[in-house]
Structure formats: C-alpha cells, structure tokens
Tab-separated table of C-alpha atoms in Angstrom:
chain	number	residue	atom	x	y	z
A	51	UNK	CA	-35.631	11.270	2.635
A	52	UNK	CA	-38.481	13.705	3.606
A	53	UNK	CA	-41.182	11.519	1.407
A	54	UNK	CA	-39.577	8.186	3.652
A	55	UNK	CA	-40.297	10.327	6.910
A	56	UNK	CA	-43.310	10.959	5.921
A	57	UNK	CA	-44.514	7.440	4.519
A	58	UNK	CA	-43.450	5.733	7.538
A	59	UNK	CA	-45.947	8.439	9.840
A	60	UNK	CA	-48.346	8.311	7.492
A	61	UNK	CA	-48.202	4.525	8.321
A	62	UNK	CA	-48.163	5.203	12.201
A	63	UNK	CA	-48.881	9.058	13.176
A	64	UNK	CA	-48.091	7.875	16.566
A	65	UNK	CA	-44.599	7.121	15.816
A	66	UNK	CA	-41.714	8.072	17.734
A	67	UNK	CA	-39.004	9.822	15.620
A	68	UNK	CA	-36.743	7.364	16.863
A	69	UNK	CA	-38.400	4.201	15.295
A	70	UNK	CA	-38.989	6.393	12.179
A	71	UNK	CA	-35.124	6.870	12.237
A	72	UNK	CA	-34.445	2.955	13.440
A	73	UNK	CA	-37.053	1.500	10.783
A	74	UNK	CA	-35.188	4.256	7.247
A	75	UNK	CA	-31.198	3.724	8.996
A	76	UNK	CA	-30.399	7.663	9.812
A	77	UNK	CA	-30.466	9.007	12.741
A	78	UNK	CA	-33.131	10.344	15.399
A	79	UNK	CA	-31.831	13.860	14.851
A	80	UNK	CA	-32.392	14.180	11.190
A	81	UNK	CA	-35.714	12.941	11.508
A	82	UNK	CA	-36.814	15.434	13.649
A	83	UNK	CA	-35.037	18.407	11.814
A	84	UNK	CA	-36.086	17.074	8.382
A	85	UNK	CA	-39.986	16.980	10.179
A	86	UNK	CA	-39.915	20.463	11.941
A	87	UNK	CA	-38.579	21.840	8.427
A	88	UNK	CA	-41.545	20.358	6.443
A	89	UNK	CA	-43.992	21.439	9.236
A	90	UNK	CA	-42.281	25.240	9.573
A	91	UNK	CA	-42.579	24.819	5.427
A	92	UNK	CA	-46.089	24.133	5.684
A	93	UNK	CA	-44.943	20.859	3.597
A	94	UNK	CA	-46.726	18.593	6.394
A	95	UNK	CA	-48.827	19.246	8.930
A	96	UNK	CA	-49.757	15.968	11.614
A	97	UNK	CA	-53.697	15.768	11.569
A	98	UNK	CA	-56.251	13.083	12.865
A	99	UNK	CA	-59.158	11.532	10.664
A	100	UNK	CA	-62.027	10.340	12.594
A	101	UNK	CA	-64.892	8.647	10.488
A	102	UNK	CA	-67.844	11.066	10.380
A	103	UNK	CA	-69.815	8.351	12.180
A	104	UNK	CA	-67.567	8.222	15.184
A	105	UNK	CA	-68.825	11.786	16.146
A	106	UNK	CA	-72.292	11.118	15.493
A	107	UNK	CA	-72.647	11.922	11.410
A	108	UNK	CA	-74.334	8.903	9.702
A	109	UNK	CA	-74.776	11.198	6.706
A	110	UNK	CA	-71.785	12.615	4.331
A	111	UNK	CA	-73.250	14.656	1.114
A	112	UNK	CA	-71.580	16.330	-1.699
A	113	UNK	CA	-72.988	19.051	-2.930
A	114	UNK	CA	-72.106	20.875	-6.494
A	115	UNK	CA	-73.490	24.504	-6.382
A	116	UNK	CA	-74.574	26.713	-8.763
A	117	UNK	CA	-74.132	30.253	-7.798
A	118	UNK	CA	-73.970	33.396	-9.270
A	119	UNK	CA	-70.494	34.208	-9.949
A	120	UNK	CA	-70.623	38.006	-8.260
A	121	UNK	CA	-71.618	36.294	-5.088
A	122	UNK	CA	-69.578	33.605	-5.094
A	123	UNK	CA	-67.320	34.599	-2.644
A	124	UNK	CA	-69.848	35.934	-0.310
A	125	UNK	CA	-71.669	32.282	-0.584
A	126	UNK	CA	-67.930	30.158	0.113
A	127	UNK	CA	-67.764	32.109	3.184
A	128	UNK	CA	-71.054	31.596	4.413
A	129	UNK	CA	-71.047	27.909	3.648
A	130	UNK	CA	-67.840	27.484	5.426
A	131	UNK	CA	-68.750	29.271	8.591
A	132	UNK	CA	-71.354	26.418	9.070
A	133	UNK	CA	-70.355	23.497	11.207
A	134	UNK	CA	-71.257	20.729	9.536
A	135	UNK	CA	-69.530	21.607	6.461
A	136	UNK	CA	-66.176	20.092	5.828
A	137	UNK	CA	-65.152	21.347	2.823
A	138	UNK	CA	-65.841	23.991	0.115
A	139	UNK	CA	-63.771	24.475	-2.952
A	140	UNK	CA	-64.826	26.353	-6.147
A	141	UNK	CA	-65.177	24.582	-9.132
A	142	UNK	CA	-64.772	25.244	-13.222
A	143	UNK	CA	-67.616	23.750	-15.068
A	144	UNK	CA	-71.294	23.423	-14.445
A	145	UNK	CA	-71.199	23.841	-10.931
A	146	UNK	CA	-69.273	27.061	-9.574
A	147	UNK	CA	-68.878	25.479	-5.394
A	148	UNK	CA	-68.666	21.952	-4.345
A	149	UNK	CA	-69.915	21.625	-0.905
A	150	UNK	CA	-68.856	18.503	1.374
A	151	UNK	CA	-71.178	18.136	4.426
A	152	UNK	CA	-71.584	15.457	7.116
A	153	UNK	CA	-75.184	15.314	8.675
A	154	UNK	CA	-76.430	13.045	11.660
A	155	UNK	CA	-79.145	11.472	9.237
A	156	UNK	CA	-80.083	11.317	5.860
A	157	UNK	CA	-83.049	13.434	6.737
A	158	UNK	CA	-81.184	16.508	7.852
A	159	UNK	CA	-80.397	16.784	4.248
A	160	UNK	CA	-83.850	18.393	3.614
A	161	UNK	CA	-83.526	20.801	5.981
A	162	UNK	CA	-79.604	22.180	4.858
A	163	UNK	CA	-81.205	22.774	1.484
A	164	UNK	CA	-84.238	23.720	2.365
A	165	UNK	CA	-82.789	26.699	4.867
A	166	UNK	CA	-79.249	26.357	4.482
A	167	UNK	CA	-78.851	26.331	0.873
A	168	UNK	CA	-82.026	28.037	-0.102
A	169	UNK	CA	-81.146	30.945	2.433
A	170	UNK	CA	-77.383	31.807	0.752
A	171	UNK	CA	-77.958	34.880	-1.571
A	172	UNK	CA	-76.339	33.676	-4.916
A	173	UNK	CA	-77.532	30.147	-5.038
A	174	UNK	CA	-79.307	29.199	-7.855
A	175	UNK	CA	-79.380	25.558	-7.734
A	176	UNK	CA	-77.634	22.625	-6.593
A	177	UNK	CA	-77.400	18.650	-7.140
A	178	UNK	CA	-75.633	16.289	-4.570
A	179	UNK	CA	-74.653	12.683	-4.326
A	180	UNK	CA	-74.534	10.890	-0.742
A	181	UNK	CA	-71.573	9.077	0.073
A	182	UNK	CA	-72.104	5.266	0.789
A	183	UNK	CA	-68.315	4.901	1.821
A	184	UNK	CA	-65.016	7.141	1.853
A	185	UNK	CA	-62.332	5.109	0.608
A	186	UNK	CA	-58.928	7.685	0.720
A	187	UNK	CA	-59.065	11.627	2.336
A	188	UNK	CA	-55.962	13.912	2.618
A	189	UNK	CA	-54.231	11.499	0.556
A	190	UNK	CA	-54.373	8.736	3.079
A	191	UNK	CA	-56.032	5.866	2.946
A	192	UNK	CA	-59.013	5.748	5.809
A	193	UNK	CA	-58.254	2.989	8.055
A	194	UNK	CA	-61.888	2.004	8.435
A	195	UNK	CA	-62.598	2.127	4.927
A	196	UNK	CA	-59.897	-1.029	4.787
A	197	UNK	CA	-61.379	-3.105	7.359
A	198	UNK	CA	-65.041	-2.516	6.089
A	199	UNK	CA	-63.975	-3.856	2.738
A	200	UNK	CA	-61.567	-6.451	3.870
A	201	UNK	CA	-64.740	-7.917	5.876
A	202	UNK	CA	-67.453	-7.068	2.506
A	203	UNK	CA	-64.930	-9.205	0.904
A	204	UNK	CA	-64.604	-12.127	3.449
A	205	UNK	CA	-68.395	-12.139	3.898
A	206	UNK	CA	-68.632	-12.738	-0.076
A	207	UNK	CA	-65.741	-15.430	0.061
C-alpha cells in the first residue's frame, strides 16, 4: 500500500490525499497516516524538481575528483558549502568525489576549476562530462525531459 501512495504522488505531488485514496479504493484516513508514517520514517520526503534552466543554469557538469584520501573529507565539505553544487558523493575507483554542479554558462566552467577546484587543498585532478539532457533524478522521471524528447521525436517523424 505505501509504494501505491507513493506512485500515485509521485504521479501528481499536488494530490489531495483524498483522490490518492478515491483513485487505490481505501480510505482518506489511511492515506494520510500511511504518508505521515513514511515521512516521520524518513521513508519519503515531498520535494520539488525545477530544471536547472528555470533558475537561470544553462550549464550542468559532473565532475569526478581525484583527491587525496586524508583530505577527503575536508574537500566534500568545502565543495558542498558552495552554491552551485548540487551534489557530492564519494566514490570507489579512480576518482575518490563526484561533483554535480549547475553553472549559468558553459564558460563559468573555467573559472570553478580554475579557482574553485584548483583552490580545495587535496585536489589533485579532476575530469568532467557536461550534461546535454537529464533524463530521471531522485528516482523520478523529469517532466521536461519527456516533453523535450516526445517533441525530438515528432520533429524526426
């Protein structure tokens, strides 16, 4: 039942508990306890995605780090205090942080490695890929991503 609750919002995050409850055939009641005990669970949480371009980012970059593992800590932080990165998450393999950072413009790239990157005691190197379009994030489907492609794919019809 809580995986149906949470399909149907995942569908709608704007949906009233009642038409979750109407649409699965229980009542309004246990859809709200069942959601309250997830949330007070930490099981779900209700967020909003807004596409990085929407708030002025034209620019999304991943970055895999190299950094020395003593200051690896010290680096996560530092990255994650700065605004324009998303995420950071530490990685096994050849890269030791993967870095997820939306820019207004391509451009701005120089400058976060050039003084952002270059200025974090620890990091030794770095490569990074640019993201041309973000299909799924926090396991959802992106909304825009859909209509993008459903239009790339009537344009090529």
């Amino acid at each position: 039942m809580d995986r149906d609750i949470l399909g149907v919002m995942g569908e709608d995050g704007r949906a009233s508990f009642q038409s979750v409850a109407k649409r699965l055939g229980v009542s309004e009641s246990t859809v709200r306890r069942r959601f309250e005990a997830m949330t007070e669970r930490g099981c779900a949480s209700v967020t909003t995605f807004v596409p990085a371009p929407a708030l002025g980012y034209a620019t999304e970059v991943l970055f895999w780090l190299s950094v020395e593992p003593s200051r690896l800590e010290r680096a996560a932080e530092a990255l994650a205090a700065r605004r324009e990165v998303r995420r950071v998450s530490a990685t096994l393999g050849q890269s030791s942080l993967m870095c997820e950072v939306a820019l207004p413009a391509t451009a701005d790239a120089r400058r976060f490695t050039g003084r952002t990157l270059a200025g974090i005691a620890g990091v030794r190197s770095w490569t990074a890929s640019v993201q041309i379009l973000t299909v799924k994030r926090g396991f959802l489907t992106a909304p825009w991503a859909e209509r993008r492609l459903a239009r790339e794919t009537a344009a090529a019809s």
